[in-house]
Coordinates of C-alpha atoms and ligand atoms in Angstrom, one line a residue:
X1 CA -18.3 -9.8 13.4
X2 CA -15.3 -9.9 15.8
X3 CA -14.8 -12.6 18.1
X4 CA -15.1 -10.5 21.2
X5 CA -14.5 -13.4 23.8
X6 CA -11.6 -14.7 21.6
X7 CA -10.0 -11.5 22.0
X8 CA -10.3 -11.5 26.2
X9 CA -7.8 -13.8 25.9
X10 CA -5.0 -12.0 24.0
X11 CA -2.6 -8.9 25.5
X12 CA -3.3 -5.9 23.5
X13 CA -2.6 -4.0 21.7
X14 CA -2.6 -6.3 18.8
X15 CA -3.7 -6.6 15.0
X16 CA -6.2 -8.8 13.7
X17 CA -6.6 -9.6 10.1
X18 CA -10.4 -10.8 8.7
X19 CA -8.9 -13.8 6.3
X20 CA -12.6 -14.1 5.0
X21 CA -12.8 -11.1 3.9
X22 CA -9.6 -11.2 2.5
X23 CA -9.8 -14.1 0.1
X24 CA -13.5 -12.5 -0.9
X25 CA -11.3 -9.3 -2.5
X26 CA -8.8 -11.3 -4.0
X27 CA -11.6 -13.4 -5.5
X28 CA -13.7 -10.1 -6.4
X29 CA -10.1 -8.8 -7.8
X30 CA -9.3 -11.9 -10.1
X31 CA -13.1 -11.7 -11.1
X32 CA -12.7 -7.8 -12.5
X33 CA -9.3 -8.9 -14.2
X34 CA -9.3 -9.2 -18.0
X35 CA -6.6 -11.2 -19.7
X36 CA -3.4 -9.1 -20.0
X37 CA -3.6 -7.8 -16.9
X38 CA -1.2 -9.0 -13.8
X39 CA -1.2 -7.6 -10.2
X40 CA 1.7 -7.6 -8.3
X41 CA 0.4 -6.9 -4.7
X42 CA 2.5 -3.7 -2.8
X43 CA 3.6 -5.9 -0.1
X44 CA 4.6 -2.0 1.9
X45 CA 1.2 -2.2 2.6
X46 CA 1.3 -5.1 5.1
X47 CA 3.8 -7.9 5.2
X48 CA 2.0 -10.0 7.9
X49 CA 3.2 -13.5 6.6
X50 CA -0.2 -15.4 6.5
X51 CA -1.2 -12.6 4.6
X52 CA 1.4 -12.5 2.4
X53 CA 0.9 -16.4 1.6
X54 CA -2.8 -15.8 1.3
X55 CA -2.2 -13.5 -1.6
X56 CA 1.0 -15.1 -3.2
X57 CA -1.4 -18.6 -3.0
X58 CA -4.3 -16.7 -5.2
X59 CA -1.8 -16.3 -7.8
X60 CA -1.0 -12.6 -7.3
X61 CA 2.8 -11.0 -7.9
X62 CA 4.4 -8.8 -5.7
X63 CA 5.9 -5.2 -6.0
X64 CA 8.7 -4.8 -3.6
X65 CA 10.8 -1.8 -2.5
X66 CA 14.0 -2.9 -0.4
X67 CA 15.5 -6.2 -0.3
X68 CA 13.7 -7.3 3.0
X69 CA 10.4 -7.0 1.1
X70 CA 12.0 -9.5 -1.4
X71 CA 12.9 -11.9 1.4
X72 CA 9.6 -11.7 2.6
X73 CA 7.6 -12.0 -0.5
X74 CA 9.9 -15.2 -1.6
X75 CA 9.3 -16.6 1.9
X76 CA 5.5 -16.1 1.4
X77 CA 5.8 -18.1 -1.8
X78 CA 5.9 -15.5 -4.1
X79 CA 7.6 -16.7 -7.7
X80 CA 10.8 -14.5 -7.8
X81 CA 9.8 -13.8 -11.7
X82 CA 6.9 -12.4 -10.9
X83 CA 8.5 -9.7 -8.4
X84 CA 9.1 -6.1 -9.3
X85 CA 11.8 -4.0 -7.7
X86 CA 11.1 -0.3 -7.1
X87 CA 12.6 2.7 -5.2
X88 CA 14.7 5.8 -5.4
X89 CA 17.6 4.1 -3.5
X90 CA 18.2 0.8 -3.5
X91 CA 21.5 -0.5 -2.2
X92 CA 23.8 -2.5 -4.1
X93 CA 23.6 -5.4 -2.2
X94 CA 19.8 -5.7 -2.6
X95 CA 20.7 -5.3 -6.1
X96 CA 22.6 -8.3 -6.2
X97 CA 20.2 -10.2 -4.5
X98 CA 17.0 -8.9 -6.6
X99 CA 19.5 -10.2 -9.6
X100 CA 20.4 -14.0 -8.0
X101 CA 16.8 -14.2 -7.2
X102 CA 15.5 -13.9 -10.9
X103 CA 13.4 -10.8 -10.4
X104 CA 10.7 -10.2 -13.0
X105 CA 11.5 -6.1 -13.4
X106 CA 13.4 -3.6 -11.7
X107 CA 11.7 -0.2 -12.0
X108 CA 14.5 2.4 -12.2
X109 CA 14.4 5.7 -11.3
X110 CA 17.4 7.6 -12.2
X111 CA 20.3 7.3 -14.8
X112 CA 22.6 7.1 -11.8
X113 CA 20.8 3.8 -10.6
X114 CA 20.8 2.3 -14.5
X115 CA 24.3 2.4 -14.3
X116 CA 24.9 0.9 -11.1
X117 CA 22.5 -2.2 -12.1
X118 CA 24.4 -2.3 -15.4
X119 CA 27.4 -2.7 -13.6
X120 CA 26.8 -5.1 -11.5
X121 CA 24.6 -7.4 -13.5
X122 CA 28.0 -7.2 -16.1
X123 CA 29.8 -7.9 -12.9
X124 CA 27.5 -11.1 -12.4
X125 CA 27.4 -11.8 -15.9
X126 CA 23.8 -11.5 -15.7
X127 CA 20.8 -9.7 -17.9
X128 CA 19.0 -7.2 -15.8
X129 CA 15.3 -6.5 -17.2
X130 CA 14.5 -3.0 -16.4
X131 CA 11.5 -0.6 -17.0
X132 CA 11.8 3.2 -16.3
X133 CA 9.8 5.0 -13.6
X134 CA 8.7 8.2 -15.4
X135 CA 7.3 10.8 -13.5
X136 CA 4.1 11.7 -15.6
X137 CA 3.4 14.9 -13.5
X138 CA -0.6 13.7 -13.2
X139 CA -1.9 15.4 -9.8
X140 CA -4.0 13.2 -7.9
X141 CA -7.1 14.2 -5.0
X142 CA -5.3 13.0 -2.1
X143 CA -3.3 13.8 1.1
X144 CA 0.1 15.7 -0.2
X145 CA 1.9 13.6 1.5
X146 CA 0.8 10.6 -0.4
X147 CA 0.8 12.1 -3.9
X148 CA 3.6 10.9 -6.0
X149 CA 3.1 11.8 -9.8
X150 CA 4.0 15.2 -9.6
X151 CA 7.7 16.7 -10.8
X152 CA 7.9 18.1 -7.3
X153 CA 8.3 15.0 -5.5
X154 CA 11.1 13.0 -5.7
X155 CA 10.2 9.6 -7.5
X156 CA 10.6 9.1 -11.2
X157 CA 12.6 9.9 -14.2
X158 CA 11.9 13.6 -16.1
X159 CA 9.2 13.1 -19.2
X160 CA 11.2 15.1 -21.2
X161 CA 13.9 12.4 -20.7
X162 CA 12.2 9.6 -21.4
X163 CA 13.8 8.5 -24.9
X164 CA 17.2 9.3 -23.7
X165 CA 17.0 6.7 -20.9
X166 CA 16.2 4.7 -23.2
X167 CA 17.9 5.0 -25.6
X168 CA 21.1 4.8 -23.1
X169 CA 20.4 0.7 -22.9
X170 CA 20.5 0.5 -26.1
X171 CA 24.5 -0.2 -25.7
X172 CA 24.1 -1.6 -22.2
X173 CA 24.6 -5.6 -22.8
X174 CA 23.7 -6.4 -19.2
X175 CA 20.3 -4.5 -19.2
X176 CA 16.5 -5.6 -21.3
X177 CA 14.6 -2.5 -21.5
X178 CA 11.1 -4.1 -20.9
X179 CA 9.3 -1.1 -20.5
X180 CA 7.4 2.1 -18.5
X181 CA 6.5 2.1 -15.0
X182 CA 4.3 4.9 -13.6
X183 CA 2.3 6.1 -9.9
X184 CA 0.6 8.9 -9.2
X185 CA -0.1 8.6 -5.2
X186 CA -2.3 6.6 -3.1
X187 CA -5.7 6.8 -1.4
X188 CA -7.5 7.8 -4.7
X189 CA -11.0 7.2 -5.2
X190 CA -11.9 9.5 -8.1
X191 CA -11.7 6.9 -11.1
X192 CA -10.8 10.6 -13.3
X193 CA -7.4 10.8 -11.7
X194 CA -6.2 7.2 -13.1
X195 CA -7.9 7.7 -16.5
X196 CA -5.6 11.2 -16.5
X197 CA -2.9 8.7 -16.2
X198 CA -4.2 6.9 -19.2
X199 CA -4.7 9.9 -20.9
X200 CA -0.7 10.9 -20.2
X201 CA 0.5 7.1 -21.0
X202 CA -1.4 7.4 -24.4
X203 CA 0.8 10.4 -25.4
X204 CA 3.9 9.0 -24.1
X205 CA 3.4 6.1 -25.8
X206 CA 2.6 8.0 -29.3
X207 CA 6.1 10.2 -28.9
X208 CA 7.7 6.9 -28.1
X209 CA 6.4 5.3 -31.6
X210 CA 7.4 8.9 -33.4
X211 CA 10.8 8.1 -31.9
X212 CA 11.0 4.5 -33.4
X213 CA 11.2 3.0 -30.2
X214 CA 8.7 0.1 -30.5
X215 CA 10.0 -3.0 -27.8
X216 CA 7.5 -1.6 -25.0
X217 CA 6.2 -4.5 -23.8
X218 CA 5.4 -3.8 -19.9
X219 CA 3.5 -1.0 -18.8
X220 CA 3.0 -0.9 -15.0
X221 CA 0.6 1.6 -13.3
X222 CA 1.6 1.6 -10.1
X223 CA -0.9 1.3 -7.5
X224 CA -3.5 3.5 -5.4
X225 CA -6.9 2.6 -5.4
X226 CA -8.6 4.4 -2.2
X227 CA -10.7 2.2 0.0
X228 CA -13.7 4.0 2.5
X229 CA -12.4 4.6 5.9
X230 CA -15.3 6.4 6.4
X231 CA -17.7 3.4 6.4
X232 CA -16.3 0.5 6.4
X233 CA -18.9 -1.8 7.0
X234 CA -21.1 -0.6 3.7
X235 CA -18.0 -0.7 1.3
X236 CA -15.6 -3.3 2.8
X237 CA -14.4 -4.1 -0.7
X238 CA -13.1 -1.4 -3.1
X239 CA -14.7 -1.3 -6.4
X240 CA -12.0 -2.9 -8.4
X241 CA -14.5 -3.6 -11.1
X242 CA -14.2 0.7 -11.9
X243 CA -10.8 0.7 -11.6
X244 CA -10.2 -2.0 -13.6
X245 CA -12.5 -0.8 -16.5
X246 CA -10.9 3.0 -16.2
X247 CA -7.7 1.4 -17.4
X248 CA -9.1 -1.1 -19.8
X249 CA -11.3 1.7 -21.4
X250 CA -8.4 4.7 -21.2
X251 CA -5.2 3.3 -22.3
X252 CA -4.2 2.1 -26.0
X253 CA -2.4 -0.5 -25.6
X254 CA -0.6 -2.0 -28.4
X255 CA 0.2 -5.2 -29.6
X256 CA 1.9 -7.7 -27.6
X257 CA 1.5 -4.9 -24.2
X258 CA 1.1 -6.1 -20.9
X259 CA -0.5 -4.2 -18.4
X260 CA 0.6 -4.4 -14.9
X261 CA -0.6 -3.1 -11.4
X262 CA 0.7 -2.6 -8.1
X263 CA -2.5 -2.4 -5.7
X264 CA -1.8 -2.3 -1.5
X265 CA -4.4 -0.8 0.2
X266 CA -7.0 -1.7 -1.6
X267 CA -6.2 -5.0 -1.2
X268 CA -5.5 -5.2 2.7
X269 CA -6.7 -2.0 3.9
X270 CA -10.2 -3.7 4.9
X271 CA -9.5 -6.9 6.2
X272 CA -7.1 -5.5 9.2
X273 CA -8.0 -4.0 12.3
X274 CA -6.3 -2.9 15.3
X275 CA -7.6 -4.0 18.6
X276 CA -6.9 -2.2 22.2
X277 CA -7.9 -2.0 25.5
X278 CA -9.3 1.2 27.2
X279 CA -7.1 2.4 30.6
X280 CA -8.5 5.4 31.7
X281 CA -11.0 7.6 31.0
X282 CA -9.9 10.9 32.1
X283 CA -12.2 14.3 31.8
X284 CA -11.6 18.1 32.5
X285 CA -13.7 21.1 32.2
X286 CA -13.6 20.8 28.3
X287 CA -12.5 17.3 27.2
X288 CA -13.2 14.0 27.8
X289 CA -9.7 11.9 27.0
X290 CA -10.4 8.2 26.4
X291 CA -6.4 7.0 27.2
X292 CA -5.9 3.4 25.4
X293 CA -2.9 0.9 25.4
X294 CA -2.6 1.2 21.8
X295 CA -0.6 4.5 20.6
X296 CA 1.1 6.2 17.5
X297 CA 3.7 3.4 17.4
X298 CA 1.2 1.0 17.0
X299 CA -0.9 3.1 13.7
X300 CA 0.4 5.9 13.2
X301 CA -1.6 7.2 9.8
X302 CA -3.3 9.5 12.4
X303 CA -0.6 11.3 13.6
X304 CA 1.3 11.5 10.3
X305 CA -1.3 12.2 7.7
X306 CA -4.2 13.3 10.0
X307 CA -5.8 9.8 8.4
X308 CA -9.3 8.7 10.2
X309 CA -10.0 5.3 11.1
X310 CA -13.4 4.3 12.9
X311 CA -13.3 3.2 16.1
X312 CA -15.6 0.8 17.5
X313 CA -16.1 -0.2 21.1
X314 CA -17.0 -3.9 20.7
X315 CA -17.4 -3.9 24.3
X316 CA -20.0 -1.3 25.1
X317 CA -23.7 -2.8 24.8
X318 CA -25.8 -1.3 22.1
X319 CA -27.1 2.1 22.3
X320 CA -28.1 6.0 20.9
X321 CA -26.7 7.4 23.7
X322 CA -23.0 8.4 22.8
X323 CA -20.5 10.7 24.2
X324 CA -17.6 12.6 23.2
X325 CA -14.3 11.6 23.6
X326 CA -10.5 12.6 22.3
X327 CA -9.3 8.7 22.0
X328 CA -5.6 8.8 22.6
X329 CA -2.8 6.6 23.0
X330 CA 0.3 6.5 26.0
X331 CA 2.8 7.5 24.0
X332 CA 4.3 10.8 25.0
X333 CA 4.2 12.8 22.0
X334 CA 1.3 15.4 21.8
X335 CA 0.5 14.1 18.3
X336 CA -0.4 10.6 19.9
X337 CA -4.0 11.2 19.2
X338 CA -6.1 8.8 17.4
X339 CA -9.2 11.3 16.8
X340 CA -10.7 14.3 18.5
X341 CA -14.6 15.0 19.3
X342 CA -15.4 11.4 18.4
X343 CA -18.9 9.9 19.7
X344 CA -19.1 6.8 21.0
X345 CA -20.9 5.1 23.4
X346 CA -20.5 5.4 26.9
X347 CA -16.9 4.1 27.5
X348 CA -15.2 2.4 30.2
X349 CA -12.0 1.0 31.8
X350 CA -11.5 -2.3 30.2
X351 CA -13.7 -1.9 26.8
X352 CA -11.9 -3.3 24.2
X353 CA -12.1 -0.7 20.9
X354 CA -11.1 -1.8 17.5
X355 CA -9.3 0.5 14.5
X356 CA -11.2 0.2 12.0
X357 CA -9.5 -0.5 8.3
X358 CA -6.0 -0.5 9.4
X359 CA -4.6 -3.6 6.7
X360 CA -3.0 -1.2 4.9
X361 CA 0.3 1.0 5.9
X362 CA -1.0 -0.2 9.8
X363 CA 0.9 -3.1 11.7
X364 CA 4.2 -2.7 9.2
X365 CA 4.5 1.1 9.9
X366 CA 4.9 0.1 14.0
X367 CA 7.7 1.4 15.3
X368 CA 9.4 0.9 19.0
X369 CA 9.9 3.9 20.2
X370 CA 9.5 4.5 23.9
X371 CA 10.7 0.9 24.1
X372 CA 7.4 -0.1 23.2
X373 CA 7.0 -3.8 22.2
X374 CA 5.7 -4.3 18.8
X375 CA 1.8 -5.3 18.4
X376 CA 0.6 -8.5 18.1
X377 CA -0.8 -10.2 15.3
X378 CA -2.8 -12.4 14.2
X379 CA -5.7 -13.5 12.0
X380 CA -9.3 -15.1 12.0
X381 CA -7.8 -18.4 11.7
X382 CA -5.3 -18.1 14.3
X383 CA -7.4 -17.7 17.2
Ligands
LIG401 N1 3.6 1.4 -6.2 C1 4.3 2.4 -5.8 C2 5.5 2.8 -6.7 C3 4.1 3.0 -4.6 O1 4.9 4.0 -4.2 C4 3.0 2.6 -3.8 C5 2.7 3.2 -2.5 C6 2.2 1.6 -4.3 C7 2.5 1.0 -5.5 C8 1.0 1.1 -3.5 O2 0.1 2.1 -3.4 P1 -1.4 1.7 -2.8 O3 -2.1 0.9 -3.8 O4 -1.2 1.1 -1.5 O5 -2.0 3.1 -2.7 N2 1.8 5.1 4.2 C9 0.8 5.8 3.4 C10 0.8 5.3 2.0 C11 2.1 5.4 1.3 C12 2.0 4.8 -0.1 C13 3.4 4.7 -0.7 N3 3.5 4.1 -2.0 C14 -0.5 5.7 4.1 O6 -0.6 5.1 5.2 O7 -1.5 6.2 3.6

């Protein structure tokens, strides 16, 4: 499945993105699409450009979050209208470029932010279309760092001023209210979490017709379909055909609604895998440390949310005799650890062992910290 001799050939550390696999979700994705639906791909999950193109050349939108992820989306050939702008904070100037571009939507998040994009859409003589992100405090089976939906965290506008926000564009001449944007985490797999999203969006939507309000014509779910990084190899695509149908089944939508999505991992998280080099294998009386070139500045989902990824030794011939190892990386922070007590095969100096399912929040979340150079990257038909 990997091209093991291909890769003797390149420096590691370095990512490696499965475009085969790829194009088969965005294919299995369009397939469990109905009409009225439109995904707009969460290009914070990976920004690797032939990725990018790959799924701006299948037709998908894209949901950015700073004014770089614009760039990068309209470079991959992204249409600018069908781009939505999110965020807590974005700057003015990425403002004014999300409003030269043509954006599709921003998704605001505070009164302080409509009135900053009123001004300088008046300012640019320009007609901002906006939705509101409302926090619809929906709890959601993940890691807490990755839950979103709740009034504790930081993102979204109040429920219980909903109709005031909107009722504030009213007399805004720069700014089209479009509509209700909404996210309740990431890395969720239980299908009952989203439909209590549908459940909440149903009631908002009722209280917004009681209130006479009636030009809704965008609601965007957000994102956060889970993927398996427990097994990769049996469930390498998510079942977007559930996910789908949770929404299709749960919400009411009315007439003239559009229903938009803003997957990441579940589209990338399985086609990308990080591949390094093992340098030493070091054991005391307790542990057995398997030292790699790859560290926390290369994936660091272990270190900051405790996240698993498989790790394969592609490099070690088959066998049932494993071993236990702590696989750890050079950087020198304790939490560079990839995984503790993990069997593998007998390992060596030299064996080359891949990170499994690392598409997703993997290569774009490298940093350079102890002057490390940034991984490599490349994909199946690079090399
Ligand atoms: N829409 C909004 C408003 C979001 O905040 C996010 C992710 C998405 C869409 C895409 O969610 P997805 O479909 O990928 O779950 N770095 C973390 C994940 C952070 C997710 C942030 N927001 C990780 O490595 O698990």
């Amino acid at each position: 499945m990997f091209p093991i001799e291909k890769f003797q050939e390149i420096r590691t550390p370095f990512y490696y993105y499965d475009m085969q696999l790829l194009d088969a979700t965005l294919q299995q994705i369009r397939s469990s699409m109905t009409a009225g639906m439109h995904l707009h791909y969460a290009v914070k999950a990976c920004a690797q450009p032939a990725v990018l193109a790959r799924i701006a050349g299948a037709g998908f939108g894209a949901d950015c979050v700073s004014g770089g992820e614009i760039q990068a989306a309209l470079n991959a050939g992204f249409p600018a209208d069908s781009i939505v702008f999110a965020g807590v904070g974005k700057s003015d100037w990425e403002i004014e470029m999300a409003l030269n571009a043509g954006i599709c939507c921003f998704n605001v998040e505070s009164i302080p932010e409509l009135e900053v994009i009123s001004g300088i859409a008046a300012r640019m003589d320009m007609k901002a279309r906006v939705a509101f992100r409302i926090n619809p405090n929906v709890g959601a089976h993940t890691h807490a760092n990755i839950t979103t939906g709740l009034a504790e965290n930081k993102f979204g506008i109040d429920m219980q001023d909903m109709e005031t926000v909107i009722n504030m564009t009213r007399g805004m001449r720069n700014i089209r209210f479009t509509g209700l944007h909404f996210h309740i985490g990431s890395q969720i797999l239980e299908m009952d979490d989203f439909a209590a999203l549908c459940v909440r969006i149903n009631e908002l939507q009722d209280r917004l017709e009681t209130a006479g309000i009636k030009d809704v014509t965008y609601i965007n779910v957000g994102g956060g379909l889970g993927i398996d990084y427990q097994d990769p190899d049996h469930h390498p695509i998510p079942d977007f055909a559930s996910y789908f149908d949770t929404y299709r089944h749960g919400l009411k939508l009315r007439a003239g609604q559009h229903l938009h999505f803003e997957l990441g991992r579940a589209v990338v998280g399985q086609c990308g895998s990080l591949v390094s080099r093992v340098l030493y294998i070091k054991s005391n009386a307790i542990k057995n440390f398997c030292i790699v070139d790859a560290g926390m500045t290369d994936l660091i989902r272990p270190a900051l949310y405790d996240a698993y990824h498989q790790i394969d030794n592609i490099s070690a011939p088959a066998t049932d005799e494993t071993m236990v190892y702590d696989v750890v990386g050079p950087i020198c922070e304790s939490s560079d650890v990839f995984v503790k007590d993990y069997h593998m095969p007998p390992t060596h100096r030299g064996d080359m062992l891949v990170f499994r399912s690392a598409g997703a929040y993997g290569e774009i979340m490298s940093s350079r910290y102890n002057c490390r150079q940034l991984p490599g990257s490349y994909t199946s038909e690079d090399i």
